[in-house]
Coordinates of C-alpha atoms in Angstrom, one line a residue:
M1 CA -154.8 -68.4 -42.5
T2 CA -156.9 -69.6 -39.6
L3 CA -158.4 -67.9 -36.8
T4 CA -157.6 -64.6 -37.8
R5 CA -160.8 -65.6 -39.7
R6 CA -163.3 -63.7 -37.7
N7 CA -161.1 -60.8 -38.5
A8 CA -161.2 -61.8 -42.6
I9 CA -164.3 -63.1 -43.0
L10 CA -166.3 -60.6 -41.5
S11 CA -164.6 -57.2 -42.5
A12 CA -164.6 -58.2 -45.8
A13 CA -168.1 -58.9 -45.4
T14 CA -168.4 -55.1 -45.1
L15 CA -167.2 -55.1 -48.2
T16 CA -169.1 -57.3 -50.5
G17 CA -172.4 -56.9 -48.7
L18 CA -172.4 -60.3 -47.2
P19 CA -176.5 -60.5 -46.4
L20 CA -175.6 -60.8 -42.7
L21 CA -173.6 -57.6 -42.7
L22 CA -174.9 -54.9 -45.0
P23 CA -176.1 -52.8 -42.9
S24 CA -179.2 -51.8 -45.4
Q25 CA -180.3 -55.2 -44.7
A26 CA -183.6 -54.9 -44.7
R27 CA -184.6 -56.8 -41.7
A28 CA -186.3 -60.0 -40.8
Q29 CA -189.6 -60.2 -39.8
E30 CA -190.7 -61.2 -36.8
V31 CA -192.1 -64.7 -35.4
G32 CA -194.9 -64.9 -35.7
A33 CA -198.0 -65.5 -33.9
G34 CA -196.0 -69.5 -32.7
A35 CA -193.5 -67.3 -30.9
T36 CA -192.8 -68.6 -27.3
D37 CA -192.0 -66.8 -24.8
V38 CA -188.6 -68.5 -22.6
N39 CA -189.9 -70.2 -19.4
L40 CA -186.4 -70.6 -16.6
E41 CA -189.3 -73.2 -14.0
E42 CA -188.8 -75.7 -17.2
W43 CA -185.3 -75.3 -16.3
T44 CA -182.4 -76.1 -13.8
L45 CA -179.2 -73.6 -13.6
I46 CA -176.2 -75.4 -13.4
D47 CA -174.0 -72.7 -11.2
S48 CA -170.7 -74.2 -12.4
L49 CA -171.4 -73.0 -15.8
S50 CA -172.7 -69.9 -14.3
D51 CA -170.6 -66.5 -13.7
S52 CA -172.5 -63.7 -11.9
F53 CA -169.1 -61.6 -11.4
D54 CA -169.8 -61.6 -8.0
T55 CA -165.9 -61.5 -7.5
P56 CA -162.5 -60.5 -9.5
L57 CA -162.4 -62.5 -12.5
D58 CA -161.7 -65.8 -11.9
P59 CA -159.6 -67.3 -13.9
S60 CA -160.7 -71.0 -13.7
R61 CA -163.4 -69.7 -15.5
W62 CA -162.4 -67.6 -17.8
H63 CA -160.4 -66.6 -20.2
K64 CA -158.7 -64.0 -21.0
G65 CA -157.8 -63.1 -24.4
L66 CA -158.9 -64.7 -27.5
W67 CA -157.4 -67.5 -30.8
Y68 CA -156.4 -64.5 -32.5
P69 CA -154.7 -61.5 -31.2
A70 CA -156.7 -58.5 -33.3
S71 CA -159.9 -58.0 -34.5
G72 CA -159.9 -54.9 -37.1
V73 CA -158.6 -52.1 -35.8
G74 CA -158.0 -53.1 -31.9
A75 CA -156.0 -55.2 -30.3
F76 CA -156.9 -57.8 -27.9
R77 CA -155.0 -56.5 -24.1
D78 CA -155.9 -59.1 -20.9
E79 CA -156.1 -55.2 -18.4
N80 CA -159.4 -55.0 -20.4
A81 CA -160.9 -57.3 -19.3
E82 CA -162.2 -57.4 -15.5
A83 CA -165.2 -57.5 -13.1
S84 CA -166.1 -54.9 -10.3
D85 CA -169.2 -54.6 -8.8
G86 CA -171.3 -57.7 -9.9
V87 CA -170.9 -56.8 -13.6
L88 CA -167.3 -58.2 -16.0
H89 CA -166.2 -55.3 -18.0
L90 CA -164.8 -54.9 -21.1
W91 CA -162.7 -51.8 -22.8
A92 CA -161.8 -50.6 -25.8
R93 CA -160.0 -47.9 -25.4
A94 CA -157.7 -45.6 -27.9
E95 CA -154.4 -46.7 -27.2
R96 CA -151.5 -47.6 -28.9
H97 CA -150.8 -51.9 -28.4
E98 CA -149.6 -54.9 -31.1
G99 CA -149.4 -52.6 -33.6
R100 CA -153.3 -51.1 -33.1
D101 CA -154.4 -48.1 -32.6
H102 CA -156.9 -49.2 -29.8
T103 CA -156.8 -51.8 -27.7
F104 CA -160.4 -54.1 -26.4
G105 CA -161.2 -56.3 -24.3
A106 CA -163.1 -60.2 -24.4
V107 CA -162.9 -63.4 -22.4
E108 CA -163.6 -67.0 -23.0
S109 CA -165.6 -69.6 -20.5
V110 CA -163.2 -72.4 -19.2
F111 CA -166.6 -73.9 -18.3
D112 CA -168.2 -76.7 -21.1
T113 CA -171.6 -75.5 -22.4
P114 CA -173.6 -78.7 -23.2
G115 CA -175.6 -78.8 -26.7
V116 CA -178.5 -81.7 -26.4
R117 CA -180.7 -79.4 -24.3
S118 CA -178.8 -76.9 -23.3
Y119 CA -180.3 -72.5 -22.8
V120 CA -177.0 -70.2 -22.0
E121 CA -178.5 -66.5 -21.2
V122 CA -176.1 -63.6 -21.4
R123 CA -177.6 -60.3 -19.8
A124 CA -175.4 -58.0 -21.2
R125 CA -175.7 -53.6 -22.3
A126 CA -173.5 -53.5 -25.2
L127 CA -170.9 -51.3 -25.7
P128 CA -172.0 -47.7 -26.1
S129 CA -173.2 -46.8 -30.6
A130 CA -171.0 -43.3 -30.4
A131 CA -168.0 -45.9 -30.0
H132 CA -168.4 -47.5 -33.3
V133 CA -166.8 -51.2 -32.2
L134 CA -168.7 -54.3 -32.3
S135 CA -170.0 -56.0 -28.9
A136 CA -170.3 -59.9 -29.7
V137 CA -171.6 -63.3 -27.9
W138 CA -171.1 -66.3 -29.5
L139 CA -170.5 -69.8 -28.5
Q140 CA -167.2 -71.1 -29.6
S141 CA -164.5 -73.4 -28.0
S142 CA -160.6 -73.0 -28.4
N143 CA -157.2 -74.2 -26.8
L144 CA -157.2 -71.9 -24.3
D145 CA -153.7 -71.5 -25.1
G146 CA -153.3 -68.0 -26.9
Q147 CA -152.7 -70.7 -29.8
N148 CA -154.2 -69.9 -33.3
A149 CA -156.3 -73.3 -32.9
L150 CA -160.3 -74.0 -32.6
A151 CA -160.7 -76.8 -30.3
A152 CA -163.3 -79.9 -31.9
D153 CA -163.9 -80.2 -35.1
P154 CA -166.2 -79.1 -37.2
N155 CA -165.7 -76.4 -34.9
P156 CA -169.5 -75.1 -35.0
E157 CA -170.0 -71.4 -34.0
I158 CA -173.3 -69.9 -33.0
D159 CA -173.0 -66.0 -33.0
V160 CA -175.6 -64.6 -30.4
Q161 CA -175.5 -61.4 -30.9
E162 CA -173.4 -59.4 -32.4
T163 CA -174.3 -55.0 -32.9
F164 CA -173.6 -54.5 -36.8
D165 CA -177.1 -53.2 -36.2
F166 CA -177.7 -51.3 -32.6
H167 CA -180.9 -51.2 -33.5
A168 CA -181.1 -54.8 -33.7
M169 CA -180.2 -58.4 -32.4
T170 CA -177.6 -59.5 -34.8
S171 CA -177.3 -63.6 -35.2
A172 CA -175.9 -65.9 -37.2
T173 CA -174.7 -69.4 -37.6
H174 CA -170.9 -71.1 -39.0
I175 CA -169.2 -74.2 -39.1
W176 CA -165.5 -74.1 -39.4
P177 CA -163.9 -78.1 -39.8
G178 CA -160.2 -78.9 -40.2
N179 CA -159.7 -75.2 -38.2
T180 CA -159.0 -73.6 -41.4
E181 CA -160.8 -70.7 -43.2
A182 CA -160.8 -71.7 -46.3
D183 CA -163.2 -75.0 -45.3
H184 CA -165.3 -72.1 -43.0
R185 CA -169.2 -72.5 -44.0
S186 CA -172.3 -69.3 -43.4
F187 CA -175.3 -70.7 -43.1
G188 CA -176.4 -67.3 -43.1
G189 CA -178.2 -64.5 -40.3
H190 CA -181.0 -63.4 -39.2
T191 CA -181.6 -60.1 -37.3
Y192 CA -184.7 -58.9 -34.6
A193 CA -185.2 -55.4 -35.0
S194 CA -185.2 -53.6 -31.8
A195 CA -186.9 -49.8 -31.2
E196 CA -184.3 -48.8 -29.2
D197 CA -180.6 -49.0 -29.4
V198 CA -179.4 -51.9 -27.6
S199 CA -176.6 -50.2 -26.1
A200 CA -178.6 -47.9 -24.0
D201 CA -179.4 -50.6 -21.3
Y202 CA -179.0 -54.3 -20.5
H203 CA -180.7 -56.9 -22.4
L204 CA -181.2 -60.3 -22.4
Y205 CA -179.6 -62.9 -25.0
G206 CA -180.4 -66.3 -25.0
V207 CA -179.4 -69.7 -27.3
E208 CA -181.3 -72.8 -26.5
R209 CA -180.4 -75.9 -28.0
R210 CA -182.6 -79.1 -28.8
E211 CA -183.0 -81.4 -30.5
G212 CA -182.6 -80.1 -34.2
E213 CA -183.0 -77.0 -33.5
V214 CA -181.2 -74.0 -32.5
L215 CA -183.1 -71.3 -31.2
L216 CA -182.2 -67.3 -30.5
Y217 CA -183.8 -64.9 -27.9
W218 CA -184.1 -61.5 -27.4
D219 CA -185.2 -60.3 -23.6
R220 CA -186.4 -64.0 -23.1
H221 CA -188.5 -63.8 -26.4
L222 CA -188.4 -65.7 -29.2
A223 CA -186.4 -64.0 -32.2
W224 CA -185.5 -66.8 -34.4
R225 CA -185.9 -70.8 -34.7
L226 CA -183.5 -72.4 -36.9
P227 CA -183.6 -76.4 -37.8
A228 CA -179.5 -76.7 -37.5
P229 CA -178.0 -76.4 -40.8
D230 CA -174.9 -79.1 -39.2
P231 CA -176.0 -80.9 -36.8
S232 CA -173.3 -80.3 -34.7
L233 CA -174.4 -76.5 -33.9
W234 CA -177.1 -78.5 -31.6
R235 CA -175.5 -80.8 -30.3
M236 CA -171.9 -80.2 -29.4
S237 CA -170.4 -79.0 -26.0
R238 CA -169.7 -75.0 -26.7
H239 CA -167.7 -72.0 -25.1
V240 CA -169.3 -68.5 -24.1
V241 CA -167.2 -65.8 -25.8
L242 CA -167.3 -62.3 -25.0
S243 CA -165.9 -60.2 -27.1
L244 CA -165.4 -56.1 -28.5
E245 CA -164.7 -57.1 -31.9
G246 CA -163.5 -54.1 -34.7
H247 CA -165.7 -55.2 -37.7
L248 CA -167.6 -51.6 -38.0
G249 CA -164.3 -50.0 -39.5
R250 CA -163.1 -46.7 -37.9
A251 CA -163.9 -46.4 -33.7
H252 CA -164.2 -42.8 -33.0
D253 CA -162.5 -42.1 -30.5
P254 CA -164.1 -39.0 -28.4
A255 CA -166.0 -41.9 -27.3
L256 CA -163.7 -43.7 -25.5
P257 CA -163.1 -45.5 -23.4
A258 CA -166.0 -47.4 -23.0
S259 CA -166.6 -50.4 -22.0
F260 CA -168.8 -53.6 -22.7
D261 CA -171.1 -54.0 -19.4
I262 CA -171.9 -57.9 -18.7
D263 CA -174.0 -58.7 -15.4
Y264 CA -174.2 -62.8 -16.2
V265 CA -174.1 -65.5 -17.9
H266 CA -176.2 -68.5 -16.6
T267 CA -176.3 -72.2 -18.3
Y268 CA -179.3 -73.7 -17.7
Y269 CA -180.5 -77.9 -18.8
R270 CA -184.3 -78.7 -19.3
T271 CA -184.9 -80.2 -16.1
P272 CA -185.8 -83.7 -17.0
A273 CA -189.1 -85.9 -15.7
Q274 CA -186.7 -88.5 -14.3
V275 CA -183.0 -88.8 -13.1
Q276 CA -181.2 -92.1 -12.6
P277 CA -180.2 -92.9 -9.2
D278 CA -176.5 -93.0 -8.3
G279 CA -175.5 -96.5 -7.9
D280 CA -173.5 -99.6 -9.7
V281 CA -175.5 -100.7 -12.5
R282 CA -175.1 -102.5 -16.0
V283 CA -175.7 -100.5 -19.2
L284 CA -177.7 -103.5 -21.9
D285 CA -178.4 -102.5 -25.5
P286 CA -181.8 -104.3 -26.6
Q287 CA -180.2 -107.6 -27.6
G288 CA -179.4 -108.1 -23.6
R289 CA -175.6 -107.2 -24.2
A290 CA -173.9 -105.4 -22.0
L291 CA -171.1 -102.5 -22.0
T292 CA -167.8 -104.2 -20.8
L293 CA -165.1 -103.6 -20.0
G294 CA -162.1 -106.3 -20.8
S295 CA -158.2 -106.4 -22.3
G296 CA -159.2 -105.8 -25.5
G297 CA -161.2 -101.9 -24.4
V298 CA -165.4 -101.1 -23.6
T299 CA -167.2 -104.0 -26.2
L300 CA -170.1 -105.2 -25.7
S301 CA -170.7 -108.7 -23.9
T302 CA -172.7 -111.4 -22.9
S303 CA -171.0 -111.5 -19.2
T304 CA -172.7 -110.7 -16.2
G305 CA -169.6 -110.8 -14.5
E306 CA -168.0 -107.5 -12.8
D307 CA -166.5 -106.4 -16.0
T308 CA -170.0 -105.1 -16.9
H309 CA -170.4 -103.4 -13.5
W310 CA -170.3 -99.4 -13.7
H311 CA -170.5 -96.7 -11.1
L312 CA -172.9 -94.1 -12.5
R313 CA -173.2 -90.7 -10.9
R314 CA -175.3 -87.4 -11.8
Q315 CA -173.3 -84.5 -11.8
D316 CA -174.1 -80.7 -11.2
D317 CA -175.2 -80.0 -15.3
L318 CA -177.3 -83.3 -15.0
T319 CA -175.0 -85.2 -17.1
Y320 CA -173.5 -88.7 -16.1
V321 CA -170.4 -89.5 -15.4
L322 CA -169.6 -93.6 -15.4
S323 CA -166.8 -95.3 -14.3
S324 CA -165.2 -99.1 -13.5
P325 CA -164.7 -100.7 -10.2
S326 CA -160.8 -100.3 -10.8
G327 CA -161.4 -96.3 -11.9
A328 CA -161.3 -96.4 -15.1
V329 CA -163.2 -93.8 -16.5
L330 CA -166.3 -94.3 -19.6
G331 CA -165.3 -91.4 -22.6
A332 CA -165.9 -90.9 -26.3
A333 CA -162.4 -92.4 -28.0
S334 CA -162.7 -89.3 -29.9
A335 CA -162.7 -85.7 -29.2
N336 CA -164.8 -84.4 -32.2
G337 CA -167.9 -83.8 -33.7
Y338 CA -168.0 -87.1 -36.1
A339 CA -169.6 -89.5 -35.4
G340 CA -168.1 -93.3 -35.7
G341 CA -165.6 -93.1 -32.4
G342 CA -165.3 -95.9 -30.9
L343 CA -165.6 -95.8 -26.6
V344 CA -161.7 -95.4 -23.9
A345 CA -162.3 -96.2 -20.2
T346 CA -159.1 -94.0 -18.8
A347 CA -158.3 -94.7 -15.2
A348 CA -158.0 -91.1 -13.2
A349 CA -159.8 -89.5 -15.9
G350 CA -160.8 -85.7 -15.6
T351 CA -164.0 -85.5 -15.2
G352 CA -164.2 -81.7 -14.6
T353 CA -166.8 -78.8 -16.3
D354 CA -164.1 -78.3 -18.7
I355 CA -163.6 -79.2 -22.1
A356 CA -161.6 -82.1 -21.4
G357 CA -164.1 -83.8 -18.7
S358 CA -167.1 -83.1 -21.2
R359 CA -165.1 -86.4 -23.3
Y360 CA -165.9 -88.5 -20.0
R361 CA -169.3 -87.0 -19.8
W362 CA -172.8 -88.0 -21.0
H363 CA -176.8 -87.1 -21.2
V364 CA -178.9 -90.0 -20.2
L365 CA -182.0 -88.9 -21.7
S366 CA -184.7 -91.0 -21.2
V367 CA -187.2 -92.3 -23.4
E368 CA -189.7 -95.0 -24.5
G369 CA -188.5 -98.7 -23.1
G370 CA -184.8 -97.1 -21.6
V371 CA -182.2 -94.0 -22.9
R372 CA -181.0 -92.6 -25.1
M373 CA -176.6 -91.9 -24.6
R374 CA -174.9 -88.6 -25.8
S375 CA -171.9 -88.0 -25.3
K376 CA -171.7 -84.1 -23.7
L377 CA -168.7 -83.4 -26.0
S378 CA -170.0 -84.7 -29.0
G379 CA -173.7 -84.8 -28.4
L380 CA -173.4 -87.7 -30.7
A381 CA -175.8 -90.8 -29.7
L382 CA -174.0 -94.4 -28.0
S383 CA -174.9 -96.9 -30.7
S384 CA -174.2 -100.5 -30.0
G385 CA -172.4 -100.6 -33.5
N386 CA -171.9 -104.4 -34.6
G387 CA -171.2 -105.1 -31.2
R388 CA -168.7 -102.3 -30.7
P389 CA -170.6 -99.9 -29.4
V390 CA -169.7 -96.4 -31.2
T391 CA -170.7 -92.4 -31.0
G392 CA -173.3 -92.3 -33.8
E393 CA -175.9 -90.6 -35.8
E394 CA -179.3 -89.8 -35.3
E395 CA -180.6 -92.7 -36.9
Q396 CA -177.9 -95.3 -35.3
A397 CA -179.1 -94.8 -31.8
T398 CA -179.9 -98.2 -30.0
T399 CA -182.4 -97.7 -26.8
W400 CA -180.0 -98.5 -24.2
R401 CA -181.8 -100.1 -20.7
I402 CA -179.8 -99.3 -17.3
E403 CA -180.1 -102.3 -14.4
A404 CA -179.1 -101.4 -11.6
L405 CA -176.9 -104.3 -9.3
S406 CA -179.3 -105.1 -6.4
P407 CA -178.5 -103.1 -3.8
Q408 CA -178.5 -103.4 -0.4
Q409 CA -181.5 -102.4 0.7
E410 CA -181.7 -99.4 3.0
E411 CA -183.9 -97.1 5.3
L412 CA -182.4 -93.6 4.4
P413 CA -183.8 -90.0 6.6
S414 CA -186.7 -88.9 5.1
F415 CA -184.8 -85.1 3.4
V416 CA -182.5 -87.8 1.9
A417 CA -185.1 -89.6 0.5
A418 CA -187.2 -87.0 -0.7
Q419 CA -183.9 -85.7 -2.1
K420 CA -182.3 -88.2 -4.1
D421 CA -184.5 -87.6 -7.4
N422 CA -184.0 -84.0 -6.8
P423 CA -181.5 -83.1 -10.1
R424 CA -180.9 -79.6 -7.8
A425 CA -179.5 -82.0 -5.2
T426 CA -176.5 -83.6 -4.6
I427 CA -176.0 -86.8 -2.5
L428 CA -173.4 -87.3 -0.3
R429 CA -171.9 -90.9 2.1
G430 CA -169.5 -90.3 4.2
D431 CA -168.3 -91.8 7.6
W432 CA -169.3 -88.3 9.6
D433 CA -169.0 -89.1 13.6
G434 CA -165.6 -91.9 12.8
D435 CA -168.1 -94.8 14.4
G436 CA -167.6 -97.0 11.5
T437 CA -170.7 -96.5 9.8
V438 CA -171.3 -94.4 6.6
S439 CA -174.6 -91.8 7.1
Y440 CA -175.4 -89.0 4.3
A441 CA -175.4 -85.8 3.5
V442 CA -177.7 -83.7 1.1
R443 CA -176.8 -80.3 -0.4
L444 CA -178.3 -78.1 -2.2
G445 CA -176.9 -74.6 -3.8
S446 CA -174.2 -74.3 -1.0
R447 CA -176.2 -75.5 1.8
V448 CA -175.4 -78.5 3.4
V449 CA -177.1 -81.3 6.3
F450 CA -175.7 -83.7 7.9
Y451 CA -177.2 -87.1 9.1
N452 CA -175.6 -89.7 11.6
E453 CA -178.0 -92.3 11.2
N454 CA -179.6 -94.0 8.9
R455 CA -183.2 -94.6 9.4
T456 CA -186.3 -92.2 8.1
H457 CA -186.9 -90.3 11.3
A458 CA -182.7 -88.9 12.1
P459 CA -182.5 -86.2 13.9
V460 CA -180.2 -83.7 11.5
V461 CA -176.3 -83.0 13.0
A462 CA -175.4 -80.3 11.7
A463 CA -176.2 -77.9 8.8
V464 CA -174.0 -75.4 7.4
S465 CA -173.6 -72.8 4.5
L466 CA -170.5 -73.8 2.8
G467 CA -168.9 -72.5 -0.1
R468 CA -169.8 -71.3 -3.2
P469 CA -172.8 -73.5 -5.2
S470 CA -170.4 -73.9 -7.9
D471 CA -167.6 -75.4 -6.4
A472 CA -167.2 -78.8 -6.6
V473 CA -167.7 -81.0 -3.4
H474 CA -165.9 -83.9 -2.5
V475 CA -166.2 -86.2 0.9
G476 CA -162.8 -87.6 2.8
D477 CA -160.8 -88.2 6.0
W478 CA -158.8 -85.4 5.1
D479 CA -156.3 -85.1 9.0
G480 CA -157.0 -88.8 9.7
D481 CA -159.3 -88.2 12.8
G482 CA -161.4 -91.1 11.4
R483 CA -163.8 -88.6 10.6
D484 CA -164.8 -87.9 7.3
T485 CA -165.8 -84.1 6.9
L486 CA -165.8 -82.2 2.9
A487 CA -163.4 -80.3 0.8
L488 CA -164.4 -78.0 -1.8
Q489 CA -162.9 -77.5 -5.2
R490 CA -162.7 -74.3 -6.6
G491 CA -160.7 -74.9 -10.4
Q492 CA -157.2 -75.7 -9.0
R493 CA -158.0 -74.1 -5.1
V494 CA -159.3 -77.0 -3.1
L495 CA -160.8 -76.0 0.4
L496 CA -161.0 -78.0 3.6
Q497 CA -163.6 -78.1 6.0
T498 CA -161.9 -78.0 9.4
D499 CA -164.9 -79.4 11.5
L500 CA -168.8 -80.7 10.7
S501 CA -170.5 -78.3 12.1
S502 CA -168.8 -75.4 11.2
S503 CA -168.4 -73.1 7.4
A504 CA -164.9 -72.7 8.5
T505 CA -162.4 -74.0 6.0
T506 CA -158.5 -74.4 5.9
E507 CA -156.2 -74.3 2.4
G508 CA -155.6 -77.9 1.1
N509 CA -154.2 -79.2 -1.9
L510 CA -154.4 -80.9 -4.9
A511 CA -152.7 -83.9 -3.5
D512 CA -155.5 -83.9 -0.6
L513 CA -158.1 -84.9 -2.7
D514 CA -156.5 -89.0 -3.5
K515 CA -158.0 -89.2 0.3
V516 CA -161.4 -88.8 -1.4
R517 CA -164.0 -91.1 -0.1
R518 CA -165.7 -93.0 -3.5
Q519 CA -169.7 -91.8 -3.4

């Protein structure tokens, strides 16, 4: 068996008295004087990895159901997950379905939250305790195809909150190597006591992952701080999972139907002290060897030619994409969390917010003497190895130097210059008036400001609110009139701006993005 595993392992635990689940377990003492609160001023909200459920549930952001079809007394049913009035409702109902006497709601994010330096916070109200159905907030990643399979070994799992005890925040960590129950490892759990029934009101459930540690928060107060028992737990990217589970045994039908209500899911990245500017660069190891793309793949060499040139671009989640002059994108060869894999450079690789895109995104973290680079997917450090770059463990991490290729000095509008190092801003370049000169725009949230001149005191020629902050934005001449405008990408949907000074858009398609101007 593989992934009926949550049902089997956790239900068995209620019978065998595993420490995590035993109802009479003495609750762990609160963390002491060293406890800290989350200070969101130190963090940047990542819109593309967050949702406030202000619109119907977006299938490009959320997958209904889980990789196992049922949990205890309940079968998962897509109709039991719905967003309305700014809240995601996961319903538990007393109804016969797929051989079970109850139906449950569950969702898994399509977007992939980073490890390494992330904070994920869910504001939620658990299903009423009278219903005797468990509400769960957790991190795990499946293939999102409804099959009984997780996505990336060793498949680390962080259970942020599971309502085994309605007067506590109950958390645990696991790994599932090989995608099997036989190799499952549970690292135990922790309960953080609450004087009130947690289902009586909304609470904030948070998990921070930083180098070597996992920190769990209750209403932004530190509830459990643990050295990560397996490094994948702090560094691998993960999906957000919200579910109802049948681990408490028989549901109490008179209290049903009832819902587990989620107000928002927010993903934050710790705001870096320094960001790397977008541009053409060389990436050098301490011996001066450069990351090189040649006929033999990605290697290290002393070449100074174009084969060592990369275009570095910051993404909205503050990770980075590196692409060669030919458009090949640098990524991790392996799609798991084990050290020793090499690098690939793949033409037209997807670099979106899903798990496939995480293979081609990199944390670029400033350290003394340079930067450390980590795969967003695995969190493993980029190492120079024995002359061939690999993703490695901490002791193998290389301090890299990013060398900007001499750019032509260009005067910038003052607002553009001021925002270039703002991690919340996106700098865009396009020929907005069709005169053949590429000039700038700045996007902050959904607001975009355009300039037609490259000088300090250039006037603003247009300022519009366009789309959602979570939309991916592209620049291009979509209608062939010689003037660039913007395109918004929302999953598989493409919206084309009709005029630079207007928020109006028309429906496009993915083929339109073949006209994207490289930034």
